[in-house]
Short mmCIF file of C-alpha atoms in Angstrom, two decimals:
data_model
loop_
_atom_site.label_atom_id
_atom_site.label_comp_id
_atom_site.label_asym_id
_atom_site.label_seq_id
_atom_site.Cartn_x
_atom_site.Cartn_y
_atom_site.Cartn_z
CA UNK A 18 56.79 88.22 95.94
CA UNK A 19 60.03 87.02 94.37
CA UNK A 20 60.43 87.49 91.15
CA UNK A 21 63.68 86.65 88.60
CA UNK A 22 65.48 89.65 86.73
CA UNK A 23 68.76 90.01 84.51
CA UNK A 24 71.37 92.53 85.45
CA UNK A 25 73.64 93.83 81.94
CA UNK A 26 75.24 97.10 82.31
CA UNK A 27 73.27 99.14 84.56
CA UNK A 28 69.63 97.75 83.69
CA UNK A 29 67.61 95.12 85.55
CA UNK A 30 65.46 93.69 83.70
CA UNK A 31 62.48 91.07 84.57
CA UNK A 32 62.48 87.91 83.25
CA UNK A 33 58.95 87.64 83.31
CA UNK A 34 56.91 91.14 82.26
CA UNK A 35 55.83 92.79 85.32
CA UNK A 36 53.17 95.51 85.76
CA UNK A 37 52.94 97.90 88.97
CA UNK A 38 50.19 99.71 90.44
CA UNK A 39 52.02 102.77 90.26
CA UNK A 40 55.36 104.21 90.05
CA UNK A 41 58.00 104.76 91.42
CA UNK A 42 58.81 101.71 92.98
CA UNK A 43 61.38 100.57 95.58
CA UNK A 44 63.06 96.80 95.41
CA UNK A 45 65.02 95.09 97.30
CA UNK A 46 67.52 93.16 95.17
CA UNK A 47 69.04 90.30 96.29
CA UNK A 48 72.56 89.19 94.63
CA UNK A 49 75.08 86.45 95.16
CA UNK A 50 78.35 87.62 97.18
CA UNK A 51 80.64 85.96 94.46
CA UNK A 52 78.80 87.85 91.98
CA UNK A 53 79.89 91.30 93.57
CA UNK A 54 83.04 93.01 92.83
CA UNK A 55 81.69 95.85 95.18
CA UNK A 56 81.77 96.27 99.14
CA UNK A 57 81.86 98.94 101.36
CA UNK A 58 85.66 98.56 102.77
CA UNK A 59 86.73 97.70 106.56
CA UNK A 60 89.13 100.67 106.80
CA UNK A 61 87.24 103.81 107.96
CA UNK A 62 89.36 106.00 106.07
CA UNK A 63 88.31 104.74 102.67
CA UNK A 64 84.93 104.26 103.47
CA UNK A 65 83.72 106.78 102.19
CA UNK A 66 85.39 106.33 98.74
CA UNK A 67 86.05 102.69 98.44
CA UNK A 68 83.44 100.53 96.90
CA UNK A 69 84.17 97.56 95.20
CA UNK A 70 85.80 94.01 96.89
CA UNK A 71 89.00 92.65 96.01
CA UNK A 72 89.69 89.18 95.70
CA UNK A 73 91.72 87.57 98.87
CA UNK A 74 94.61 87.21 96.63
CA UNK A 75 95.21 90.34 95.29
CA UNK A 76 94.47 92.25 98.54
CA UNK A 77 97.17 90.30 100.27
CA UNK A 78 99.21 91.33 97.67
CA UNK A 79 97.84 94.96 97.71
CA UNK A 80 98.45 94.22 101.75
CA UNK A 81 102.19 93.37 101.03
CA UNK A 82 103.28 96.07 98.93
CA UNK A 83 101.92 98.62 101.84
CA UNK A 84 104.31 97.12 104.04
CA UNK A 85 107.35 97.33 101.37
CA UNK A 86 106.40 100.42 100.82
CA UNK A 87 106.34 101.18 104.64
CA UNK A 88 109.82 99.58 105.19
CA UNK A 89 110.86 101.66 102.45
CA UNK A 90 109.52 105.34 103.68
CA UNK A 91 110.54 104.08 106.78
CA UNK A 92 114.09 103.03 106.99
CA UNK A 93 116.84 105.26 108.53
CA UNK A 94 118.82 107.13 106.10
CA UNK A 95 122.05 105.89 104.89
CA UNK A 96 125.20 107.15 106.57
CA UNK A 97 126.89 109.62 104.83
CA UNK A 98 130.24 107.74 105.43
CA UNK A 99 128.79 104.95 103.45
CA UNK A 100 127.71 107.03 100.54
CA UNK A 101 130.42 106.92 97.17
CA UNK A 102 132.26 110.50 96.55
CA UNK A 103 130.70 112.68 94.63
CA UNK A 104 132.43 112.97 90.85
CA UNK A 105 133.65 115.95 88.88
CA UNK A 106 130.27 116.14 86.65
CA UNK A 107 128.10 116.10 89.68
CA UNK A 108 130.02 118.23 91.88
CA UNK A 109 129.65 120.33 88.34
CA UNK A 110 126.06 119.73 88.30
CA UNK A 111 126.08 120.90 92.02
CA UNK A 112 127.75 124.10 91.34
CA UNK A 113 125.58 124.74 88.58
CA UNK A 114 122.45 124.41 90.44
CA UNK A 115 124.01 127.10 93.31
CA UNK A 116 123.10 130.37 92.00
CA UNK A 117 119.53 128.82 91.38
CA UNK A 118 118.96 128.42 94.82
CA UNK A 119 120.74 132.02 95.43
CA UNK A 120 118.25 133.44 92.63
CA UNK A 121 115.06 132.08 94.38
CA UNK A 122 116.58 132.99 97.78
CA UNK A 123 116.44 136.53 96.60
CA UNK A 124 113.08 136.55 95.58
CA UNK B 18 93.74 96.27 81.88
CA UNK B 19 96.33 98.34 81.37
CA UNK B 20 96.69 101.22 83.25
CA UNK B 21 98.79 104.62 82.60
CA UNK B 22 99.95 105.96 86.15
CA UNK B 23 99.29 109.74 86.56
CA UNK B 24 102.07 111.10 88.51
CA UNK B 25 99.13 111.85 91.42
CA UNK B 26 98.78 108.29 91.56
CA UNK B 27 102.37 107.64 92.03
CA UNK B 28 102.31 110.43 94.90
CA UNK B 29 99.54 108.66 96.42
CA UNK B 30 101.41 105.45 96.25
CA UNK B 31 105.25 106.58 97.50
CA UNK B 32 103.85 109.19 100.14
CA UNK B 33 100.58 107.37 101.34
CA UNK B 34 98.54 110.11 100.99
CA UNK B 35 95.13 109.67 102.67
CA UNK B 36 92.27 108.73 101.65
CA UNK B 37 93.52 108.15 97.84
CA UNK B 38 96.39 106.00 99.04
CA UNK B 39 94.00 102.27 99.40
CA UNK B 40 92.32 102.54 96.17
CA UNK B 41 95.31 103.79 94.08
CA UNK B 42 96.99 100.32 96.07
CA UNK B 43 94.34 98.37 95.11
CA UNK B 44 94.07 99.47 91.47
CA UNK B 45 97.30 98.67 90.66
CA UNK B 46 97.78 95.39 92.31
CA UNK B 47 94.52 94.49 90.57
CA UNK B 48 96.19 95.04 87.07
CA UNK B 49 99.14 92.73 87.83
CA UNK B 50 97.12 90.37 89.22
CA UNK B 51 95.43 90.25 85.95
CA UNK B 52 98.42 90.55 83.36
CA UNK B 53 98.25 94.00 83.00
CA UNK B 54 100.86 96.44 81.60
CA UNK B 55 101.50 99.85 84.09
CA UNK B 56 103.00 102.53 82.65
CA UNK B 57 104.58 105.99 83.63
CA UNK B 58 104.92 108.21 81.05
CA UNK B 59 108.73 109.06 81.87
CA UNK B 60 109.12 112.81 81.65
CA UNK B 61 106.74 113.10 84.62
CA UNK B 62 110.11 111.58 86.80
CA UNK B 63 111.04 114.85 87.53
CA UNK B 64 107.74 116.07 88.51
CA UNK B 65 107.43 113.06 91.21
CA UNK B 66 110.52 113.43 92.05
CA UNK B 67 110.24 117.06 93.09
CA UNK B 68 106.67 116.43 94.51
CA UNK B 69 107.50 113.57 96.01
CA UNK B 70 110.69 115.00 98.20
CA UNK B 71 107.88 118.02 99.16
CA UNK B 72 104.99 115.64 100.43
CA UNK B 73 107.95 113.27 102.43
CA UNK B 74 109.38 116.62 103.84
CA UNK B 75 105.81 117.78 105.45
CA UNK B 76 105.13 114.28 106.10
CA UNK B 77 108.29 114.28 108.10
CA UNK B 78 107.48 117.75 109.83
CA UNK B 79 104.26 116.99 110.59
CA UNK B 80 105.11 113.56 112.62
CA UNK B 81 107.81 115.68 114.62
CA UNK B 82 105.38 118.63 115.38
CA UNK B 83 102.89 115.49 116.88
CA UNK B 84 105.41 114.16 118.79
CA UNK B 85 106.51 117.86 120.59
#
């Protein structure tokens, strides 16, 4: 038997009052795809964790800053050559930071 | 929905770390798709920064040690 119910935060509700036989009782619940904002994701990684459903737009979004970011992580370093000298308050900076290093190295 | 950014969630973000790194993706690009504000409380900058050149480092190591 089908039978209506209201979903609000976490409680399902009949429409029309309903009386078991006994209790415990297991439905199956049948909801509209555009109604869901959770899915169990594609990638295997995040299967485990993921559970909701994006909307197409803001995944390909999501999508493109992965690759920015991947371009980013990914890109050779600069050439030294190319980099601007250093000026007197970093090279200060530098030499300031030195007998850090020399401190933890003697640890 | 505005969301603060802890700096793990920034980690996740600039080092990919598995499995956080697709839902901390998705969470923010959900809040600018709907208007909302992130922020990053800024004396945590050095803490990312320093975590950030740690994770990239045995990121790095760990792809050359694959490829041997």
């Amino acid at each position: 038997m089908q039978l209506e119910a209201i979903y609000n935060s976490g409680k399902l509700e009949f429409i029309q009052p309903v009386r078991f036989v006994n209790e415990p009782v297991r439905l199956m619940v049948l909801i509209p795809d555009e109604k869901l904002f959770v899915n169990v994701a594609d990638d295997k990684q995040s299967a485990r964790s993921l559970s909701y459903k994006l909307p197409a737009e803001v995944l390909a979004q999501a999508e493109a800053m992965e690759k920015r970011l991947d371009a980013v992580r990914n890109a050779p370093l600069p050439d030294d050559n190319d980099l601007s000298p250093l000026s007197s308050k970093q090279m200060e900076r530098i030499q300031a930071i030195a007998p850090r290093n020399d401190i933890k190295g003697g640890r | 929905m505005n969301l603060l950014i802890d700096v793990n969630i920034a980690l996740d973000i600039c080092a990919k770390r598995q499995p956080f790194f697709t839902s901390a993706r998705d969470a923010i690009e959900l809040c600018r798709f709907q208007g909302g504000k992130l922020w990053l409380y800024a004396g945590s900058v050095q803490t990312l920064q320093y975590n950030l050149f740690h994770e990239l480092k045995r990121s790095a190591e760990t792809t050359l040690t694959n490829r041997q």
